[in-house]
mmCIF file of C-alpha atoms and ligand atoms in Angstrom:
data_model
loop_
_atom_site.group_PDB
_atom_site.id
_atom_site.type_symbol
_atom_site.label_atom_id
_atom_site.label_comp_id
_atom_site.label_asym_id
_atom_site.label_seq_id
_atom_site.Cartn_x
_atom_site.Cartn_y
_atom_site.Cartn_z
ATOM 1 C CA MET G 1 11.041 -0.763 -15.129
ATOM 2 C CA LYS G 2 12.503 -3.454 -12.977
ATOM 3 C CA LEU G 3 13.665 -3.201 -10.194
ATOM 4 C CA LEU G 4 15.594 -5.994 -9.692
ATOM 5 C CA SER G 5 16.725 -8.786 -12.244
ATOM 6 C CA MET G 6 17.980 -11.968 -10.799
ATOM 7 C CA LYS G 7 19.189 -14.545 -13.973
ATOM 8 C CA HIS G 8 20.297 -17.977 -13.653
ATOM 9 C CA ILE G 9 20.971 -18.585 -10.383
ATOM 10 C CA LYS G 10 22.531 -21.185 -9.188
ATOM 11 C CA LYS G 11 24.232 -21.758 -5.847
ATOM 12 C CA SER G 12 25.295 -24.734 -3.911
ATOM 13 C CA PHE G 13 26.637 -24.538 -0.213
ATOM 14 C CA GLY G 14 29.902 -27.003 -0.404
ATOM 15 C CA ASP G 15 28.804 -29.652 -2.682
ATOM 16 C CA ARG G 16 25.585 -29.648 -2.072
ATOM 17 C CA THR G 17 23.267 -27.516 -5.302
ATOM 18 C CA VAL G 18 20.955 -25.941 -2.869
ATOM 19 C CA LEU G 19 19.324 -23.368 -5.911
ATOM 20 C CA LYS G 20 19.458 -24.786 -9.821
ATOM 21 C CA ASP G 21 18.682 -22.358 -11.807
ATOM 22 C CA ILE G 22 16.112 -19.236 -11.026
ATOM 23 C CA SER G 23 15.172 -16.273 -12.544
ATOM 24 C CA LEU G 24 12.642 -13.583 -10.883
ATOM 25 C CA ASP G 25 12.280 -9.871 -11.884
ATOM 26 C CA VAL G 26 10.234 -7.377 -9.657
ATOM 27 C CA ALA G 27 8.990 -5.047 -11.648
ATOM 28 C CA GLU G 28 8.335 -0.889 -9.978
ATOM 29 C CA GLY G 29 5.732 -1.952 -7.733
ATOM 30 C CA GLU G 30 5.256 -5.267 -7.769
ATOM 31 C CA VAL G 31 4.885 -6.820 -4.843
ATOM 32 C CA VAL G 32 6.335 -11.027 -5.200
ATOM 33 C CA ALA G 33 5.174 -14.239 -2.893
ATOM 34 C CA ILE G 34 6.958 -17.244 -3.416
ATOM 35 C CA ILE G 35 6.037 -20.309 -1.294
ATOM 36 C CA GLY G 36 7.411 -23.579 -1.330
ATOM 37 C CA PRO G 37 8.388 -26.438 1.256
ATOM 38 C CA SER G 38 10.877 -25.896 4.045
ATOM 39 C CA GLY G 39 14.625 -26.534 2.093
ATOM 40 C CA SER G 40 13.440 -25.559 -0.985
ATOM 41 C CA GLY G 41 15.301 -23.049 -1.315
ATOM 42 C CA LYS G 42 13.234 -19.499 -0.620
ATOM 43 C CA SER G 43 15.597 -18.159 2.207
ATOM 44 C CA THR G 44 18.895 -18.162 0.098
ATOM 45 C CA LEU G 45 17.186 -17.546 -2.785
ATOM 46 C CA ILE G 46 16.336 -13.559 -0.790
ATOM 47 C CA ARG G 47 19.399 -13.677 1.417
ATOM 48 C CA LEU G 48 22.184 -13.518 -2.215
ATOM 49 C CA ALA G 49 19.599 -10.968 -2.882
ATOM 50 C CA THR G 50 20.845 -8.598 -0.521
ATOM 51 C CA ASN G 51 23.848 -10.111 -0.695
ATOM 52 C CA LEU G 52 24.242 -11.832 3.248
ATOM 53 C CA GLU G 53 25.181 -14.758 1.219
ATOM 54 C CA GLU G 54 28.172 -14.880 -1.285
ATOM 55 C CA LEU G 55 26.781 -15.266 -5.033
ATOM 56 C CA GLN G 56 28.026 -17.540 -7.034
ATOM 57 C CA GLY G 57 26.776 -17.835 -10.713
ATOM 58 C CA GLY G 58 23.845 -15.887 -12.643
ATOM 59 C CA GLU G 59 23.984 -12.159 -12.297
ATOM 60 C CA VAL G 60 21.919 -9.925 -10.113
ATOM 61 C CA HIS G 61 20.592 -6.129 -11.312
ATOM 62 C CA TYR G 62 18.922 -3.219 -10.022
ATOM 63 C CA GLY G 63 17.029 -1.007 -11.923
ATOM 64 C CA ASP G 64 20.279 0.341 -14.767
ATOM 65 C CA LEU G 65 23.085 -0.998 -12.193
ATOM 66 C CA THR G 66 24.913 -4.607 -11.696
ATOM 67 C CA LEU G 67 25.257 -6.332 -9.396
ATOM 68 C CA TYR G 68 26.959 -9.037 -10.295
ATOM 69 C CA THR G 69 27.631 -11.331 -13.221
ATOM 70 C CA GLU G 70 29.226 -14.426 -13.403
ATOM 71 C CA LYS G 71 31.844 -13.200 -15.815
ATOM 72 C CA ASP G 72 33.528 -10.191 -13.825
ATOM 73 C CA GLY G 73 32.804 -10.169 -10.309
ATOM 74 C CA TYR G 74 30.659 -8.401 -7.784
ATOM 75 C CA ALA G 75 30.825 -4.980 -8.656
ATOM 76 C CA PRO G 76 33.617 -2.152 -7.144
ATOM 77 C CA THR G 77 33.018 -1.172 -3.879
ATOM 78 C CA ALA G 78 31.010 1.869 -4.863
ATOM 79 C CA GLU G 79 28.222 0.873 -6.920
ATOM 80 C CA ARG G 80 27.840 -1.721 -4.395
ATOM 81 C CA GLN G 81 27.542 1.154 -2.122
ATOM 82 C CA LYS G 82 24.868 2.123 -3.476
ATOM 83 C CA ILE G 83 22.969 -0.604 -4.354
ATOM 84 C CA ASN G 84 23.132 -1.264 -1.036
ATOM 85 C CA ARG G 85 20.261 1.777 -0.248
ATOM 86 C CA LEU G 86 18.032 0.526 -2.248
ATOM 87 C CA TYR G 87 16.092 -2.310 -0.622
ATOM 88 C CA GLY G 88 15.208 -2.784 2.632
ATOM 89 C CA MET G 89 14.830 -6.134 5.081
ATOM 90 C CA VAL G 90 12.794 -8.255 6.865
ATOM 91 C CA PHE G 91 13.342 -11.308 8.814
ATOM 92 C CA GLN G 92 11.911 -14.254 10.717
ATOM 93 C CA HIS G 93 12.829 -13.529 14.175
ATOM 94 C CA PHE G 94 12.766 -9.162 13.142
ATOM 95 C CA ASN G 95 17.141 -8.804 13.731
ATOM 96 C CA LEU G 96 16.370 -5.990 15.679
ATOM 97 C CA PHE G 97 19.331 -4.282 17.936
ATOM 98 C CA PRO G 98 19.608 -5.150 21.350
ATOM 99 C CA HIS G 99 20.477 -2.803 22.966
ATOM 100 C CA LEU G 100 19.134 0.160 21.413
ATOM 101 C CA SER G 101 15.842 1.884 21.486
ATOM 102 C CA VAL G 102 12.653 1.562 19.074
ATOM 103 C CA LEU G 103 13.924 5.158 17.854
ATOM 104 C CA ALA G 104 17.400 4.445 17.947
ATOM 105 C CA ASN G 105 16.125 1.319 15.677
ATOM 106 C CA LEU G 106 14.574 3.563 13.474
ATOM 107 C CA THR G 107 17.881 6.823 13.291
ATOM 108 C CA LEU G 108 20.709 4.093 13.052
ATOM 109 C CA ALA G 109 21.000 3.247 9.203
ATOM 110 C CA PRO G 110 19.153 6.851 8.040
ATOM 111 C CA ARG G 111 22.733 8.671 9.986
ATOM 112 C CA ASP G 112 25.643 7.133 9.761
ATOM 113 C CA VAL G 113 24.846 5.755 6.385
ATOM 114 C CA LEU G 114 22.250 8.192 4.483
ATOM 115 C CA LYS G 115 23.711 10.999 6.125
ATOM 116 C CA VAL G 116 20.921 13.207 7.161
ATOM 117 C CA SER G 117 20.984 15.321 10.344
ATOM 118 C CA LYS G 118 19.756 14.065 13.786
ATOM 119 C CA GLU G 119 16.638 15.770 13.807
ATOM 120 C CA GLU G 120 15.695 14.196 10.555
ATOM 121 C CA ALA G 121 16.456 10.746 11.342
ATOM 122 C CA VAL G 122 13.804 11.468 14.583
ATOM 123 C CA ARG G 123 11.409 12.998 12.883
ATOM 124 C CA THR G 124 10.740 10.632 9.990
ATOM 125 C CA ALA G 125 11.535 8.455 12.797
ATOM 126 C CA GLU G 126 8.303 9.250 15.015
ATOM 127 C CA GLY G 127 6.267 9.585 11.322
ATOM 128 C CA LEU G 128 7.177 5.667 10.601
ATOM 129 C CA LEU G 129 6.360 4.437 14.361
ATOM 130 C CA ALA G 130 3.217 7.037 14.637
ATOM 131 C CA ARG G 131 2.286 4.553 10.951
ATOM 132 C CA MET G 132 2.975 1.431 13.545
ATOM 133 C CA GLY G 133 0.563 2.131 15.992
ATOM 134 C CA LEU G 134 3.613 2.308 17.597
ATOM 135 C CA ALA G 135 3.954 6.492 18.913
ATOM 136 C CA ASP G 136 3.759 5.787 22.285
ATOM 137 C CA LYS G 137 6.926 2.739 22.116
ATOM 138 C CA ALA G 138 9.491 4.923 20.746
ATOM 139 C CA HIS G 139 12.500 4.729 24.099
ATOM 140 C CA ASN G 140 11.371 1.306 24.710
ATOM 141 C CA TYR G 141 13.300 -1.590 24.136
ATOM 142 C CA PRO G 142 13.076 -4.570 21.416
ATOM 143 C CA PHE G 143 12.693 -6.632 24.533
ATOM 144 C CA GLU G 144 10.021 -4.622 25.828
ATOM 145 C CA LEU G 145 7.678 -4.839 23.404
ATOM 146 C CA SER G 146 5.529 -8.196 21.780
ATOM 147 C CA GLY G 147 6.527 -10.416 18.758
ATOM 148 C CA GLY G 148 3.708 -7.789 16.677
ATOM 149 C CA GLN G 149 4.919 -4.990 17.927
ATOM 150 C CA GLN G 150 8.570 -5.716 17.564
ATOM 151 C CA GLN G 151 7.818 -7.314 13.591
ATOM 152 C CA ARG G 152 6.673 -4.216 12.827
ATOM 153 C CA VAL G 153 9.188 -1.720 13.971
ATOM 154 C CA SER G 154 11.919 -3.484 12.465
ATOM 155 C CA ILE G 155 9.334 -2.455 9.563
ATOM 156 C CA ALA G 156 10.110 0.603 10.543
ATOM 157 C CA ARG G 157 13.297 0.719 10.373
ATOM 158 C CA ALA G 158 13.174 -1.163 6.299
ATOM 159 C CA LEU G 159 11.528 2.024 5.200
ATOM 160 C CA ALA G 160 13.508 4.458 7.354
ATOM 161 C CA MET G 161 15.767 3.782 4.761
ATOM 162 C CA LYS G 162 13.155 4.865 2.142
ATOM 163 C CA PRO G 163 14.694 1.811 -0.185
ATOM 164 C CA GLN G 164 13.096 1.060 -3.900
ATOM 165 C CA ILE G 165 11.868 -2.455 -2.499
ATOM 166 C CA ILE G 166 11.884 -4.583 0.720
ATOM 167 C CA PHE G 167 11.936 -8.756 0.564
ATOM 168 C CA PHE G 168 10.099 -10.236 3.913
ATOM 169 C CA ASP G 169 11.567 -13.543 5.114
ATOM 170 C CA GLU G 170 8.508 -15.483 6.936
ATOM 171 C CA PRO G 171 7.514 -12.242 8.564
ATOM 172 C CA THR G 172 4.946 -13.547 10.591
ATOM 173 C CA SER G 173 5.982 -16.791 11.300
ATOM 174 C CA ALA G 174 8.131 -16.195 14.664
ATOM 175 C CA LEU G 175 4.196 -15.373 16.062
ATOM 176 C CA ASP G 176 1.282 -16.178 17.504
ATOM 177 C CA PRO G 177 -2.129 -15.628 16.075
ATOM 178 C CA GLU G 178 -3.072 -13.332 17.506
ATOM 179 C CA LEU G 179 -0.284 -11.106 17.185
ATOM 180 C CA THR G 180 0.232 -12.387 12.956
ATOM 181 C CA GLN G 181 -2.009 -10.466 11.422
ATOM 182 C CA GLU G 182 -1.349 -6.814 12.384
ATOM 183 C CA VAL G 183 1.919 -7.949 11.438
ATOM 184 C CA LEU G 184 0.383 -8.898 7.285
ATOM 185 C CA ALA G 185 -1.825 -5.896 7.483
ATOM 186 C CA VAL G 186 0.889 -3.378 7.774
ATOM 187 C CA ILE G 187 2.802 -5.227 4.495
ATOM 188 C CA GLN G 188 -0.985 -4.930 3.588
ATOM 189 C CA GLU G 189 -0.854 -1.321 3.562
ATOM 190 C CA LEU G 190 2.212 -0.943 2.218
ATOM 191 C CA ALA G 191 1.343 -3.221 -1.046
ATOM 192 C CA GLU G 192 -1.678 -0.059 -1.690
ATOM 193 C CA GLU G 193 0.551 1.831 -1.248
ATOM 194 C CA ASN G 194 3.602 0.065 -4.326
ATOM 195 C CA MET G 195 5.983 -0.670 -2.459
ATOM 196 C CA ALA G 196 7.865 -3.007 -4.268
ATOM 197 C CA MET G 197 8.198 -6.266 -2.058
ATOM 198 C CA VAL G 198 9.504 -10.197 -2.648
ATOM 199 C CA ILE G 199 7.365 -11.886 0.605
ATOM 200 C CA VAL G 200 8.461 -16.015 1.160
ATOM 201 C CA THR G 201 5.565 -17.417 3.678
ATOM 202 C CA HIS G 202 3.433 -19.987 4.472
ATOM 203 C CA GLU G 203 0.055 -17.831 4.989
ATOM 204 C CA MET G 204 -1.761 -18.526 1.481
ATOM 205 C CA ALA G 205 -4.735 -16.279 2.158
ATOM 206 C CA PHE G 206 -2.545 -13.167 3.031
ATOM 207 C CA ALA G 207 -0.941 -14.135 -1.098
ATOM 208 C CA ARG G 208 -3.449 -15.358 -2.058
ATOM 209 C CA HIS G 209 -4.250 -11.371 -1.333
ATOM 210 C CA VAL G 210 -1.644 -9.328 -1.334
ATOM 211 C CA ALA G 211 0.899 -10.535 -4.285
ATOM 212 C CA ASP G 212 0.676 -9.592 -7.966
ATOM 213 C CA ARG G 213 2.427 -12.575 -8.451
ATOM 214 C CA VAL G 214 3.055 -16.052 -6.999
ATOM 215 C CA ILE G 215 6.357 -17.927 -7.545
ATOM 216 C CA PHE G 216 6.051 -22.033 -5.549
ATOM 217 C CA MET G 217 9.982 -23.370 -5.352
ATOM 218 C CA ALA G 218 11.170 -27.003 -4.293
ATOM 219 C CA ASP G 219 14.811 -28.252 -4.156
ATOM 220 C CA GLY G 220 16.638 -24.996 -5.909
ATOM 221 C CA LEU G 221 13.942 -24.327 -8.656
ATOM 222 C CA ILE G 222 10.596 -22.646 -9.389
ATOM 223 C CA VAL G 223 8.340 -24.904 -10.050
ATOM 224 C CA GLU G 224 5.805 -22.398 -10.803
ATOM 225 C CA GLU G 225 4.471 -19.193 -11.225
ATOM 226 C CA GLY G 226 1.440 -16.738 -12.532
ATOM 227 C CA PRO G 227 -1.349 -15.012 -11.237
ATOM 228 C CA PRO G 228 -2.921 -15.621 -7.382
ATOM 229 C CA GLU G 229 -5.364 -17.037 -8.359
ATOM 230 C CA GLU G 230 -4.170 -19.488 -11.301
ATOM 231 C CA VAL G 231 -0.897 -20.824 -8.694
ATOM 232 C CA LEU G 232 -2.590 -21.456 -5.535
ATOM 233 C CA ASP G 233 -6.142 -22.045 -7.395
ATOM 234 C CA ARG G 234 -5.899 -23.650 -10.013
ATOM 235 C CA PRO G 235 -2.412 -25.070 -9.481
ATOM 236 C CA LYS G 236 -1.629 -27.123 -12.916
ATOM 237 C CA ASN G 237 2.162 -28.422 -11.401
ATOM 238 C CA PRO G 238 1.529 -32.069 -9.926
ATOM 239 C CA ARG G 239 4.600 -30.939 -6.800
ATOM 240 C CA THR G 240 3.004 -26.843 -6.566
ATOM 241 C CA GLN G 241 -1.188 -29.695 -6.241
ATOM 242 C CA ALA G 242 0.211 -31.715 -3.148
ATOM 243 C CA PHE G 243 1.551 -28.316 -1.238
ATOM 244 C CA LEU G 244 -1.240 -26.151 -1.834
ATOM 245 C CA ASN G 245 -3.278 -29.624 -0.171
ATOM 246 C CA LYS G 246 -0.584 -30.259 3.306
ATOM 247 C CA ASN G 247 -0.861 -26.122 3.955
HETATM 248 P P1 ADP U 1 13.481 -22.686 2.472
HETATM 249 O O1 ADP U 1 13.952 -21.107 3.010
HETATM 250 O O2 ADP U 1 13.192 -22.658 0.955
HETATM 251 O O3 ADP U 1 13.575 -23.085 4.021
HETATM 252 P P2 ADP U 1 17.180 -22.476 2.329
HETATM 253 O O4 ADP U 1 17.073 -21.634 1.898
HETATM 254 O O5 ADP U 1 17.238 -22.433 3.876
HETATM 255 O O6 ADP U 1 15.300 -23.165 2.291
HETATM 256 O O7 ADP U 1 17.768 -23.431 3.051
HETATM 257 C C1 ADP U 1 18.006 -24.284 1.379
HETATM 258 C C2 ADP U 1 18.790 -25.357 1.876
HETATM 259 O O8 ADP U 1 20.303 -24.726 1.709
HETATM 260 C C3 ADP U 1 18.844 -26.154 2.975
HETATM 261 O O9 ADP U 1 19.094 -27.810 2.864
HETATM 262 C C4 ADP U 1 19.354 -25.807 4.204
HETATM 263 O O10 ADP U 1 20.212 -26.598 5.078
HETATM 264 C C5 ADP U 1 20.662 -24.910 3.224
HETATM 265 N N1 ADP U 1 21.202 -24.595 3.162
HETATM 266 C C6 ADP U 1 21.101 -23.057 3.530
HETATM 267 N N2 ADP U 1 22.013 -21.794 3.564
HETATM 268 C C7 ADP U 1 22.805 -23.284 4.558
HETATM 269 C C8 ADP U 1 24.378 -22.839 4.822
HETATM 270 N N3 ADP U 1 24.700 -21.393 5.586
HETATM 271 N N4 ADP U 1 25.693 -22.879 4.685
HETATM 272 C C9 ADP U 1 24.731 -24.899 4.214
HETATM 273 N N5 ADP U 1 23.766 -24.860 3.850
HETATM 274 C C10 ADP U 1 22.193 -23.942 3.841
HETATM 275 MG MG1 MG U 2 13.708 -20.146 4.798
#
Protein backbone atom coordinates (compact mmCIF):
# COMPACT_ATOMS: atom_id res chain seq x y z
CA MET A 1 0.00 0.00 0.00
CA LYS A 2 1.34 3.44 -0.96
CA LEU A 3 1.20 5.99 1.82
CA LEU A 4 1.95 8.85 -0.53
CA SER A 5 1.68 9.13 -4.26
CA MET A 6 2.70 12.34 -6.04
CA LYS A 7 2.29 12.28 -9.78
CA HIS A 8 3.58 14.67 -12.43
CA ILE A 9 4.03 17.52 -9.99
CA LYS A 10 4.70 20.91 -11.56
CA LYS A 11 5.30 24.15 -9.72
CA SER A 12 6.23 27.69 -10.74
CA PHE A 13 6.85 30.84 -8.77
CA GLY A 14 5.92 33.68 -11.11
CA ASP A 15 7.53 32.82 -14.42
CA ARG A 16 10.17 30.63 -12.77
CA THR A 17 9.44 26.91 -13.08
CA VAL A 18 11.01 25.08 -10.15
CA LEU A 19 9.43 21.63 -10.51
CA LYS A 20 9.00 20.37 -14.04
CA ASP A 21 7.49 16.90 -13.72
CA ILE A 22 8.16 15.03 -10.51
CA SER A 23 6.60 11.76 -9.42
CA LEU A 24 7.27 10.30 -5.99
CA ASP A 25 5.70 7.33 -4.22
CA VAL A 26 6.35 6.33 -0.64
CA ALA A 27 5.35 2.88 0.61
CA GLU A 28 4.66 1.85 4.21
CA GLY A 29 7.88 1.70 6.18
CA GLU A 30 9.92 3.14 3.34
CA VAL A 31 12.70 5.68 3.85
CA VAL A 32 13.37 7.93 0.87
CA ALA A 33 16.36 10.30 0.88
CA ILE A 34 16.30 13.26 -1.49
CA ILE A 35 19.65 14.78 -2.41
CA GLY A 36 20.63 17.43 -4.93
CA PRO A 37 22.13 20.89 -5.32
CA SER A 38 20.70 23.94 -3.63
CA GLY A 39 17.81 25.39 -5.64
CA SER A 40 16.90 22.10 -7.32
CA GLY A 41 13.40 22.12 -5.80
CA LYS A 42 13.78 19.63 -2.92
CA SER A 43 12.13 21.84 -0.30
CA THR A 44 9.41 22.92 -2.71
CA LEU A 45 8.53 19.27 -3.37
CA ILE A 46 8.05 18.40 0.30
CA ARG A 47 6.32 21.72 1.02
CA LEU A 48 3.80 20.82 -1.69
CA ALA A 49 3.29 17.39 -0.12
CA THR A 50 2.66 19.00 3.27
CA ASN A 51 0.32 21.80 2.23
CA LEU A 52 2.88 24.56 2.79
CA GLU A 53 2.86 25.55 -0.87
CA GLU A 54 -0.02 25.57 -3.30
CA LEU A 55 -0.17 22.76 -5.83
CA GLN A 56 -0.52 23.79 -9.46
CA GLY A 57 -0.25 20.64 -11.52
CA GLY A 58 -0.19 16.88 -11.23
CA GLU A 59 -1.84 15.04 -8.36
CA VAL A 60 -1.23 14.05 -4.74
CA HIS A 61 -2.82 11.13 -2.90
CA TYR A 62 -2.34 9.90 0.66
CA GLY A 63 -3.41 6.26 0.74
CA ASP A 64 -6.91 6.28 -0.70
CA LEU A 65 -7.45 9.96 0.12
CA THR A 66 -6.90 12.54 -2.60
CA LEU A 67 -5.37 15.88 -1.66
CA TYR A 68 -5.27 17.44 -5.10
CA THR A 69 -5.68 16.72 -8.77
CA GLU A 70 -4.99 19.08 -11.61
CA LYS A 71 -8.48 18.47 -12.95
CA ASP A 72 -10.50 18.94 -9.74
CA GLY A 73 -8.16 21.07 -7.64
CA TYR A 74 -7.94 20.62 -3.86
CA ALA A 75 -10.14 18.20 -1.94
CA PRO A 76 -12.85 19.65 0.32
CA THR A 77 -11.77 20.85 3.76
CA ALA A 78 -12.91 17.73 5.63
CA GLU A 79 -10.74 15.48 3.45
CA ARG A 80 -7.79 17.87 3.70
CA GLN A 81 -8.07 17.83 7.48
CA LYS A 82 -7.92 14.04 7.49
CA ILE A 83 -4.83 14.18 5.30
CA ASN A 84 -3.19 16.81 7.53
CA ARG A 85 -3.14 14.28 10.36
CA LEU A 86 -1.31 11.67 8.34
CA TYR A 87 2.04 13.42 8.08
CA GLY A 88 4.53 15.26 10.23
CA MET A 89 7.18 17.75 9.21
CA VAL A 90 10.57 18.52 10.71
CA PHE A 91 12.28 21.70 9.52
CA GLN A 92 15.89 22.78 9.26
CA HIS A 93 15.34 25.54 11.85
CA PHE A 94 13.22 23.40 14.23
CA ASN A 95 10.26 25.86 14.18
CA LEU A 96 9.29 25.16 17.79
CA PHE A 97 6.82 27.56 19.41
CA PRO A 98 9.26 29.85 21.28
CA HIS A 99 6.75 31.01 23.89
CA LEU A 100 5.77 27.47 24.91
CA SER A 101 7.62 25.01 27.12
CA VAL A 102 8.92 21.81 25.56
CA LEU A 103 6.00 19.90 27.06
CA ALA A 104 3.46 22.42 25.74
CA ASN A 105 5.08 22.23 22.28
CA LEU A 106 4.37 18.50 22.32
CA THR A 107 0.85 18.57 23.76
CA LEU A 108 -0.66 21.50 21.83
CA ALA A 109 -1.57 19.82 18.54
CA PRO A 110 -2.62 16.46 20.03
CA ARG A 111 -5.06 18.33 22.31
CA ASP A 112 -6.28 20.86 19.72
CA VAL A 113 -6.39 18.65 16.65
CA LEU A 114 -6.72 15.08 17.91
CA LYS A 115 -8.79 16.15 20.96
CA VAL A 116 -6.91 13.85 23.32
CA SER A 117 -7.23 14.57 27.04
CA LYS A 118 -4.60 16.65 28.78
CA GLU A 119 -3.50 13.64 30.82
CA GLU A 120 -3.04 11.45 27.77
CA ALA A 121 -1.25 14.19 25.81
CA VAL A 122 1.16 14.73 28.72
CA ARG A 123 1.73 11.00 29.13
CA THR A 124 2.53 10.60 25.42
CA ALA A 125 4.78 13.67 25.44
CA GLU A 126 6.71 12.48 28.48
CA GLY A 127 7.21 9.09 26.87
CA LEU A 128 8.53 10.70 23.69
CA LEU A 129 10.84 13.03 25.61
CA ALA A 130 12.24 10.10 27.56
CA ARG A 131 12.88 8.30 24.33
CA MET A 132 14.72 11.34 22.96
CA GLY A 133 16.86 11.53 26.10
CA LEU A 134 15.13 14.77 27.07
CA ALA A 135 12.98 13.71 30.02
CA ASP A 136 14.50 16.46 32.18
CA LYS A 137 13.75 19.23 29.65
CA ALA A 138 9.93 19.10 29.69
CA HIS A 139 9.61 22.40 31.52
CA ASN A 140 12.38 24.24 29.69
CA TYR A 141 11.78 26.65 26.82
CA PRO A 142 13.25 26.07 23.37
CA PHE A 143 15.84 28.86 23.74
CA GLU A 144 17.30 27.05 26.75
CA LEU A 145 18.16 23.99 24.65
CA SER A 146 20.98 23.25 22.23
CA GLY A 147 20.14 23.01 18.53
CA GLY A 148 20.39 19.23 18.66
CA GLN A 149 18.01 19.11 21.62
CA GLN A 150 15.58 21.48 19.90
CA GLN A 151 15.59 19.31 16.81
CA ARG A 152 14.92 16.20 18.89
CA VAL A 153 11.99 18.05 20.49
CA SER A 154 10.65 18.88 17.06
CA ILE A 155 10.91 15.22 16.04
CA ALA A 156 9.07 14.29 19.25
CA ARG A 157 6.45 16.93 18.43
CA ALA A 158 5.90 15.34 15.02
CA LEU A 159 5.67 11.87 16.59
CA ALA A 160 3.13 13.08 19.16
CA MET A 161 0.61 13.31 16.31
CA LYS A 162 1.19 9.62 15.47
CA PRO A 163 1.82 10.32 11.79
CA GLN A 164 2.08 7.67 9.11
CA ILE A 165 4.88 9.51 7.38
CA ILE A 166 7.36 12.20 8.43
CA PHE A 167 9.06 14.69 6.11
CA PHE A 168 12.43 16.12 7.11
CA ASP A 169 13.89 19.15 5.32
CA GLU A 170 17.63 19.17 6.00
CA PRO A 171 17.11 18.35 9.68
CA THR A 172 20.80 18.72 10.56
CA SER A 173 21.90 21.56 8.29
CA ALA A 174 21.64 24.15 11.06
CA LEU A 175 23.57 22.01 13.56
CA ASP A 176 27.23 21.76 14.48
CA PRO A 177 28.75 18.41 13.54
CA GLU A 178 28.78 17.12 17.12
CA LEU A 179 25.04 17.81 17.44
CA THR A 180 24.25 16.40 14.00
CA GLN A 181 24.97 12.83 15.10
CA GLU A 182 22.48 12.84 17.97
CA VAL A 183 19.72 13.89 15.59
CA LEU A 184 20.69 11.41 12.88
CA ALA A 185 20.73 8.65 15.51
CA VAL A 186 17.11 9.42 16.40
CA ILE A 187 16.05 9.33 12.74
CA GLN A 188 17.97 6.07 12.29
CA GLU A 189 16.01 4.58 15.19
CA LEU A 190 12.73 5.62 13.58
CA ALA A 191 13.82 3.95 10.35
CA GLU A 192 14.51 0.74 12.27
CA GLU A 193 10.97 0.94 13.63
CA ASN A 194 9.69 1.18 10.04
CA MET A 195 8.48 4.77 10.19
CA ALA A 196 7.95 5.97 6.62
CA MET A 197 10.10 9.04 6.02
CA VAL A 198 11.13 11.41 3.27
CA ILE A 199 14.41 13.06 4.20
CA VAL A 200 16.08 15.89 2.30
CA THR A 201 19.69 15.70 3.39
CA HIS A 202 23.28 16.57 2.57
CA GLU A 203 24.55 13.79 4.81
CA MET A 204 25.56 11.21 2.22
CA ALA A 205 26.86 8.60 4.67
CA PHE A 206 23.58 8.85 6.57
CA ALA A 207 21.53 8.57 3.37
CA ARG A 208 23.49 5.48 2.36
CA HIS A 209 22.86 3.90 5.74
CA VAL A 210 19.24 4.79 6.38
CA ALA A 211 17.50 5.11 3.00
CA ASP A 212 15.76 2.38 1.07
CA ARG A 213 15.79 4.65 -1.95
CA VAL A 214 17.79 7.72 -2.90
CA ILE A 215 16.48 10.37 -5.28
CA PHE A 216 18.87 12.81 -6.92
CA MET A 217 17.12 16.01 -8.04
CA ALA A 218 18.49 18.77 -10.24
CA ASP A 219 16.72 21.68 -11.91
CA GLY A 220 13.25 20.57 -10.87
CA LEU A 221 13.59 17.02 -12.17
CA ILE A 222 14.46 13.62 -10.75
CA VAL A 223 17.70 12.86 -12.55
CA GLU A 224 18.36 9.49 -10.96
CA GLU A 225 16.82 7.26 -8.30
CA GLY A 226 17.36 3.82 -6.87
CA PRO A 227 18.86 1.95 -3.94
CA PRO A 228 21.62 3.92 -2.16
CA GLU A 229 24.36 1.53 -3.28
CA GLU A 230 23.44 2.28 -6.89
CA VAL A 231 22.76 6.01 -6.80
CA LEU A 232 25.51 6.91 -4.31
CA ASP A 233 28.18 4.37 -5.19
CA ARG A 234 27.62 3.70 -8.88
CA PRO A 235 25.74 6.73 -10.24
CA LYS A 236 24.92 6.43 -13.93
CA ASN A 237 24.09 10.03 -14.68
CA PRO A 238 26.99 12.47 -15.14
CA ARG A 239 25.13 15.12 -13.11
CA THR A 240 24.78 12.75 -10.18
CA GLN A 241 28.46 11.86 -10.51
CA ALA A 242 29.48 15.54 -10.54
CA PHE A 243 27.28 16.32 -7.51
CA LEU A 244 28.63 13.40 -5.49
CA ASN A 245 32.23 14.30 -6.32
CA LYS A 246 31.64 17.71 -4.73
CA ASN A 247 29.83 16.39 -1.63
P1 LIG B 1 16.18 23.34 -2.63
O1 LIG B 1 15.40 22.99 -1.41
O2 LIG B 1 16.51 22.16 -3.49
O3 LIG B 1 17.40 24.15 -2.33
P2 LIG B 1 13.93 25.04 -3.19
O4 LIG B 1 12.77 24.15 -3.38
O5 LIG B 1 14.06 25.75 -1.90
O6 LIG B 1 15.27 24.26 -3.55
O7 LIG B 1 13.91 26.18 -4.30
C1 LIG B 1 13.84 25.90 -5.69
C2 LIG B 1 13.75 27.20 -6.42
O8 LIG B 1 12.50 27.82 -6.15
C3 LIG B 1 14.82 28.20 -6.02
O9 LIG B 1 15.23 28.90 -7.16
C4 LIG B 1 14.08 29.13 -5.08
O10 LIG B 1 14.62 30.43 -5.12
C5 LIG B 1 12.68 29.12 -5.66
N1 LIG B 1 11.65 29.35 -4.65
C6 LIG B 1 11.38 28.55 -3.58
N2 LIG B 1 10.36 29.03 -2.86
C7 LIG B 1 9.98 30.20 -3.47
C8 LIG B 1 8.96 31.17 -3.21
N3 LIG B 1 8.12 31.04 -2.16
N4 LIG B 1 8.86 32.21 -4.06
C9 LIG B 1 9.70 32.34 -5.11
N5 LIG B 1 10.67 31.46 -5.41
C10 LIG B 1 10.81 30.40 -4.61
MG1 LIG C 1 15.81 23.30 0.57
